[in-house]
Coordinates of C-alpha atoms in Angstrom, one line a residue:
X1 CA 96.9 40.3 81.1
X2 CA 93.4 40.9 82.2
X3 CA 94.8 40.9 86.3
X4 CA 97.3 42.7 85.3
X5 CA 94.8 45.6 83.9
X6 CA 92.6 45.0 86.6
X7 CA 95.7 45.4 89.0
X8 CA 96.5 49.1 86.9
X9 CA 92.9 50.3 87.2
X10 CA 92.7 49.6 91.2
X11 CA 96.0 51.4 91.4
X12 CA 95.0 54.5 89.1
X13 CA 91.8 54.5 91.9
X14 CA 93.6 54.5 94.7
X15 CA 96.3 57.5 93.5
X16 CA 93.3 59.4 92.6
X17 CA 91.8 59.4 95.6
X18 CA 95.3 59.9 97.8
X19 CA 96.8 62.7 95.9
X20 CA 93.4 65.0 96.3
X21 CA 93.7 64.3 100.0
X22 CA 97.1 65.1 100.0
X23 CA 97.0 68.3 98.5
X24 CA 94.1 69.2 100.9
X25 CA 96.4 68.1 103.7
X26 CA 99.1 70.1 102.7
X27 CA 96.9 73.3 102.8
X28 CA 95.5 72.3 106.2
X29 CA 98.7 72.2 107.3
X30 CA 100.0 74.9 105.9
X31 CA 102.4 76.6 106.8
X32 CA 104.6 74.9 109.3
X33 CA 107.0 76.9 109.1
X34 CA 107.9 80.9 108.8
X35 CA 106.9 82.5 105.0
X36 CA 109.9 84.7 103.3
X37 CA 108.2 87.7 102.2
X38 CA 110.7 89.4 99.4
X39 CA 110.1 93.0 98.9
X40 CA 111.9 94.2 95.4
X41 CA 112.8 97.8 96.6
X42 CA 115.2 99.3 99.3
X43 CA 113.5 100.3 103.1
X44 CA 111.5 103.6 103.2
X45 CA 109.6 103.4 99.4
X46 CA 106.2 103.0 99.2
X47 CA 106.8 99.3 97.8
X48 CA 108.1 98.4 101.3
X49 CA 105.9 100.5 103.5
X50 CA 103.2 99.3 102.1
X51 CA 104.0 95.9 101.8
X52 CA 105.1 95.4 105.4
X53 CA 101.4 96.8 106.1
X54 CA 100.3 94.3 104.0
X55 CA 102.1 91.2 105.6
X56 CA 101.3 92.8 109.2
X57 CA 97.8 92.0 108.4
X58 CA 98.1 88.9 106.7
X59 CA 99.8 87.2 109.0
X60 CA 97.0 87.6 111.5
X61 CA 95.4 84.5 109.7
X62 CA 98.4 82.4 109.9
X63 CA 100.0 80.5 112.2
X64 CA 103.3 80.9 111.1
X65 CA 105.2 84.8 111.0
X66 CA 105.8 86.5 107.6
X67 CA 108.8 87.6 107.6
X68 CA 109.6 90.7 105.0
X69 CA 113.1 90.8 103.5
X70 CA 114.3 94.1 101.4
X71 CA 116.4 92.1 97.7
X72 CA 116.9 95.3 95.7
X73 CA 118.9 96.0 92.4
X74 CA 118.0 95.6 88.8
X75 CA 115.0 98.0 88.9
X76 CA 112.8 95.8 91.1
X77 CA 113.9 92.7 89.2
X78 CA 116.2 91.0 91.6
X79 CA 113.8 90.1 93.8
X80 CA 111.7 88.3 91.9
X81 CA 114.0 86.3 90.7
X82 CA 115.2 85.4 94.0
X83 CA 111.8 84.1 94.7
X84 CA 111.6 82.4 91.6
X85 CA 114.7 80.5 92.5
X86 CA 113.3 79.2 96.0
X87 CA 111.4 75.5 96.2
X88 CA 107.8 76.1 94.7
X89 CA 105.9 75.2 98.4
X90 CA 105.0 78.8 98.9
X91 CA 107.4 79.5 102.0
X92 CA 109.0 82.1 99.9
X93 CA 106.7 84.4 97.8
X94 CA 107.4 88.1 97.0
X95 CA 106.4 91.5 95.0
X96 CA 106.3 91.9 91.8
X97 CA 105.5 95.1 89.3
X98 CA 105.1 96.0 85.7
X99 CA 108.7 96.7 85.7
X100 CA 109.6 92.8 85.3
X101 CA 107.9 92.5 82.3
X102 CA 109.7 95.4 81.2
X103 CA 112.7 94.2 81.7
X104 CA 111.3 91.1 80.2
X105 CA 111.1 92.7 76.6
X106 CA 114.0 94.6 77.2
X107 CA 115.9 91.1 77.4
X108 CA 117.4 92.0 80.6
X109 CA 115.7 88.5 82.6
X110 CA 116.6 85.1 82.7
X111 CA 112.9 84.6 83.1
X112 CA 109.8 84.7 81.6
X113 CA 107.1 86.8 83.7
X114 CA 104.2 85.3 81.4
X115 CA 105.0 81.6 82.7
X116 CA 107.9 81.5 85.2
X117 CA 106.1 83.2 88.4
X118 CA 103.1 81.6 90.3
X119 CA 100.4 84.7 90.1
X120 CA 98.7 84.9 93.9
X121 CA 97.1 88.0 94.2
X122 CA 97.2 91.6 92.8
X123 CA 96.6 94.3 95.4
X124 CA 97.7 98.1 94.3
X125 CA 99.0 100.2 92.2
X126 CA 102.1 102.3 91.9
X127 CA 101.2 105.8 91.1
X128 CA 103.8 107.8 89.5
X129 CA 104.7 111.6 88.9
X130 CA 108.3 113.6 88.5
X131 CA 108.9 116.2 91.7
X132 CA 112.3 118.9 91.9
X133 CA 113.1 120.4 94.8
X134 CA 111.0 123.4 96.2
X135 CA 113.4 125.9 95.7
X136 CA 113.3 124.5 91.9
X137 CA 113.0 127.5 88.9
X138 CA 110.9 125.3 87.4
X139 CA 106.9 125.3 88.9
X140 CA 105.1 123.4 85.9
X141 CA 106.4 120.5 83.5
X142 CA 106.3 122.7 80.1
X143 CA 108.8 125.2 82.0
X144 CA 111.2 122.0 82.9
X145 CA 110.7 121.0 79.1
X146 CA 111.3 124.6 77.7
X147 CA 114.8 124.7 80.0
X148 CA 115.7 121.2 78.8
X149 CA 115.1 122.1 75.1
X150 CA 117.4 125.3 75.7
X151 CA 120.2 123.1 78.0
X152 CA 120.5 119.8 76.7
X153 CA 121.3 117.3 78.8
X154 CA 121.8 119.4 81.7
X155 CA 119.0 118.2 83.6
X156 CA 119.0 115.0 85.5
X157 CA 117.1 113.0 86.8
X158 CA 116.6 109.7 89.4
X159 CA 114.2 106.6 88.9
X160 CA 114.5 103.7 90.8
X161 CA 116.3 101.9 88.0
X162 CA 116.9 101.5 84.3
X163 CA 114.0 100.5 82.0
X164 CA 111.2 100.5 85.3
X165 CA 108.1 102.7 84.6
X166 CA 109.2 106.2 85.8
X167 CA 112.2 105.9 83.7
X168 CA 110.4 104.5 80.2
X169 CA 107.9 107.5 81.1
X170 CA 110.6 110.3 81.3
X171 CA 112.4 108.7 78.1
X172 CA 108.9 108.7 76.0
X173 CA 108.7 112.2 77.1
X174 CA 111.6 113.0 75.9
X175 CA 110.7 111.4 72.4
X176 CA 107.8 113.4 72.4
X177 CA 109.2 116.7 73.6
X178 CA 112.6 116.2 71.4
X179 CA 114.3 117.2 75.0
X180 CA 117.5 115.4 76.1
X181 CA 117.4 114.7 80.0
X182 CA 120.2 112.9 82.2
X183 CA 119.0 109.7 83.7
X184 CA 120.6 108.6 87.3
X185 CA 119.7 104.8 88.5
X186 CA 119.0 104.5 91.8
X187 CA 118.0 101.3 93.8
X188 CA 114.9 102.8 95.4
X189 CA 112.4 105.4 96.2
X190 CA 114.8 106.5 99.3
X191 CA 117.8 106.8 97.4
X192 CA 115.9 108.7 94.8
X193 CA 114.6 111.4 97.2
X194 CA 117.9 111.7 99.5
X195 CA 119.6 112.3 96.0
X196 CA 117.5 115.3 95.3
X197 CA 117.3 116.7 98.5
X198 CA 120.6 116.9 98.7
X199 CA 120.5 118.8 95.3
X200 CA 123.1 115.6 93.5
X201 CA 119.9 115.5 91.1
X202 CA 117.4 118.1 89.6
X203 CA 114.3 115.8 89.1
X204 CA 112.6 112.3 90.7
X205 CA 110.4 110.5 88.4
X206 CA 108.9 107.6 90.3
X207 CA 106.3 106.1 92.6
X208 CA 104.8 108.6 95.7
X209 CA 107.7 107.7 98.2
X210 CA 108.2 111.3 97.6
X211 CA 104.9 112.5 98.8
X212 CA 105.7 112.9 102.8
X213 CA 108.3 115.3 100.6
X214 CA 106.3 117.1 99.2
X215 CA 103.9 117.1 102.2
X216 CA 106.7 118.6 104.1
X217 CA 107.3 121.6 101.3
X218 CA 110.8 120.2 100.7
X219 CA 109.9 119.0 97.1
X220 CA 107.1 120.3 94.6
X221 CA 105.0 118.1 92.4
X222 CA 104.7 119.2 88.9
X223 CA 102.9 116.3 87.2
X224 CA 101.2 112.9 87.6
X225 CA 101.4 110.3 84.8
X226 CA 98.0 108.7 85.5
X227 CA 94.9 109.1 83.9
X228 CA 93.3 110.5 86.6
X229 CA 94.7 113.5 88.4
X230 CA 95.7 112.2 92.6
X231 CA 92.9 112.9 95.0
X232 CA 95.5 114.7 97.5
X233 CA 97.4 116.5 95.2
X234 CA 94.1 117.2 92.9
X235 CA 95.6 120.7 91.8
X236 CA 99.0 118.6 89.8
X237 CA 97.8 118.4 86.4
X238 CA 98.7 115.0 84.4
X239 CA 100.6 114.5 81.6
X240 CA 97.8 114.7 78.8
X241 CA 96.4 117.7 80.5
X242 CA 99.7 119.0 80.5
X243 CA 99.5 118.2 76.5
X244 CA 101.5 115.1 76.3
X245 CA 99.2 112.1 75.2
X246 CA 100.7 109.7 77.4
X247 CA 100.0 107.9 80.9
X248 CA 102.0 105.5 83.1
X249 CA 101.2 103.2 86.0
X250 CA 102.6 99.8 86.9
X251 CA 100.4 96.8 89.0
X252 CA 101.9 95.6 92.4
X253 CA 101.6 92.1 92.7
X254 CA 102.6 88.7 94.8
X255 CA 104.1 86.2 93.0
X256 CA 105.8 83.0 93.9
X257 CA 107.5 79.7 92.1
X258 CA 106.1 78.0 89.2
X259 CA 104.2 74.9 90.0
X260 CA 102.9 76.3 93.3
X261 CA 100.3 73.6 94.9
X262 CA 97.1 75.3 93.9
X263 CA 95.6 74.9 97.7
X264 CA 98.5 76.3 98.9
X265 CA 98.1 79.5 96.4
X266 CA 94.5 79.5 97.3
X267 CA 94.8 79.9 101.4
X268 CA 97.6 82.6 100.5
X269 CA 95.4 84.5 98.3
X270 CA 92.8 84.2 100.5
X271 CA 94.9 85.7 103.5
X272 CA 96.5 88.7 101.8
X273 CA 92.9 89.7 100.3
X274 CA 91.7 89.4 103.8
X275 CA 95.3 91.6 104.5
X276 CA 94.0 93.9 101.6
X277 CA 90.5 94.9 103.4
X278 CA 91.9 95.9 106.6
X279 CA 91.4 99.9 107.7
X280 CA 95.7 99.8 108.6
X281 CA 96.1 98.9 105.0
X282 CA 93.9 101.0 102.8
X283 CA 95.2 104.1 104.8
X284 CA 99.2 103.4 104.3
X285 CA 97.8 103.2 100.9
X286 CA 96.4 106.6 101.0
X287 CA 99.3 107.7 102.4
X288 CA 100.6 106.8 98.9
X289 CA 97.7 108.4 96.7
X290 CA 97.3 104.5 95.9
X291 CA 93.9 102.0 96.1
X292 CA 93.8 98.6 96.2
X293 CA 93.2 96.7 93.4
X294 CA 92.2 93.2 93.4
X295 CA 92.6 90.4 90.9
X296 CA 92.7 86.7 92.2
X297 CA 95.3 84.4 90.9
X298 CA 93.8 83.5 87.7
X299 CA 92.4 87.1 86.7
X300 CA 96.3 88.5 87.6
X301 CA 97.5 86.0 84.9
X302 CA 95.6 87.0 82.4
X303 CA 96.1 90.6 83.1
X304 CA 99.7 90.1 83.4
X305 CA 99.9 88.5 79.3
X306 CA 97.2 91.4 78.2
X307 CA 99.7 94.3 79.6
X308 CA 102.9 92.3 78.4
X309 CA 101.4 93.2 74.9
X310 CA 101.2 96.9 75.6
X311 CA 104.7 97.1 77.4
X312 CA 105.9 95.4 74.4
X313 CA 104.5 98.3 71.9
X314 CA 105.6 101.0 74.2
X315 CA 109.5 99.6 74.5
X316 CA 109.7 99.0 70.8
X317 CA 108.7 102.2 70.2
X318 CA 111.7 103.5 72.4
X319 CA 114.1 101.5 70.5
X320 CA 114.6 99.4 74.0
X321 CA 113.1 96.1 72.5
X322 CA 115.4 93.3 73.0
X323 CA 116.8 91.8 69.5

């Protein structure tokens, strides 16, 4: 019995020593391969611009390519669950926003945001705000409230999908207004500002994929849902100036498989924060009215469970809570 132990103990030793070199050895190595980079959102957005600036610069430090794919559908849902899906070894990671966990309490997932993804780095921030056409009637946000109130439900509007950010903003406004506007899905930014250029919509609440737009003096902005006004639109009130107590944003973040081998999360952190600190990066970002905004892995996951709670207070409150 005593060899026996013995015999246990000197194996125990020996796997303890192997499986720390192993690991290390795997994140040597890695990758050996080419990385699938899943962007939730359809070409042109600011999710994909940006993120394809992103990966240029990341994979810099690697010496394997990045290669971006475009999974849209399901409000920026269906791409993270496509990566979620993939072997945990990190050779397929993607984006992730607030709108998952949205969709989350809305019971529209077959996943669970708080424990399914692998959490690698957060980097930005969508910023959102509703724009009409330039030829609009409407030039502030009370005048498209005071039409709505007198024509309901003749005013539509496109988001890039049911229950995302821009659309739970819009319906809380709504509440808060006692307006009643017509909501139109889209799959992305694009979609949303061909829509209303082409005058099939009246409104586009959603990220600043429609600031080259507005830029151009095809669309006009009439309010920002942050807390802060944007620096280049600094004249576009937001919504509490505006006298609506309420504020939306939603965290951009790369996520991939549970059970990811922590050395292997750690070397792609490490390469996307370099990505994050390039001059390419920070001005596609500006491009945007975005910053970047940094959490390592650890830090994301706990931010990810503390907004959870107030995403959870917000859809209940809309009547969108799952049962």
């Amino acid at each position: 019995m005593k060899t026996w132990k013995k015999g246990m103990i000197g194996i125990g030793l020996v796997v303890s020593l192997l499986f720390p070199l192993g690991f290390g050895a795997l994140a040597a190595d890695f990758p050996t391969k080419p990385i699938t980079f899943v962007i939730p959102y359809p070409a042109g957005g600011s999710t994909d611009v940006t993120g394809r600036v992103l990966v240029d610069a990341a994979k810099k430090h690697l010496s394997q390519p990045i290669i971006c794919e475009n999974k849209s559908g399901g409000g920026g849902t269906v791409g993270p669950a496509l990566v979620l899906a993939k072997p945990a070894d990190g050779y397929t990671v993607g984006v992730s926003s607030g709108a998952v966990t949205i969709a989350w309490h809305m019971g529209k997932l077959h996943f669970n945001p708080l424990t399914d993804p692998t959490y690698i780095i957060r980097y930005t921030a969508y910023v959102f705000g509703m724009v009409v056409r330039a030829d609009a009637p409407w030039k502030t946000i009370q005048e498209l409230v005071k039409y709505a109130k007198e024509n309901p439900g003749k005013v539509t509007y496109g988001t890039p999908g049911v229950g995302t950010n821009p659309h739970l903003a819009v319906e809380e406004l709504s509440i808060l207004t006692g307006i009643k506007l017509t909501h139109m899905p889209f799959k992305g930014g694009a979609e949303c500002n061909a829509a209303l250029l082409g005058g099939h919509i009246d409104a586009v609440s959603d990220s600043t994929s429609w600031g080259p737009m507005v830029d151009a003096g095809k669309f006009k902005l009439l309010v920002a849902y942050g807390e802060q006004r944007m620096a280049r639109y600094s004249h576009v009130p937001t919504l509490k100036e505006s006298g609506y107590n309420m504020s939306y944003s939603s965290p951009m973040m790369i996520i991939g498989p549970k059970g990811m081998p922590q050395p292997v999360v750690r070397k792609l952190h490490d390469v996307f924060k370099k990505a994050m600190e390039t001059p390419e990066f920070i001005q596609i970002l500006k491009k945007y009215d975005m910053v970047p905004v940094y959490l390592n892995p650890e830090d994301c996951t706990k931010a990810v469970a503390k907004e959870s709670k107030q995403i959870k207070r917000v859809v209940e409150k809309l009547g969108l809570l799952k049962k």
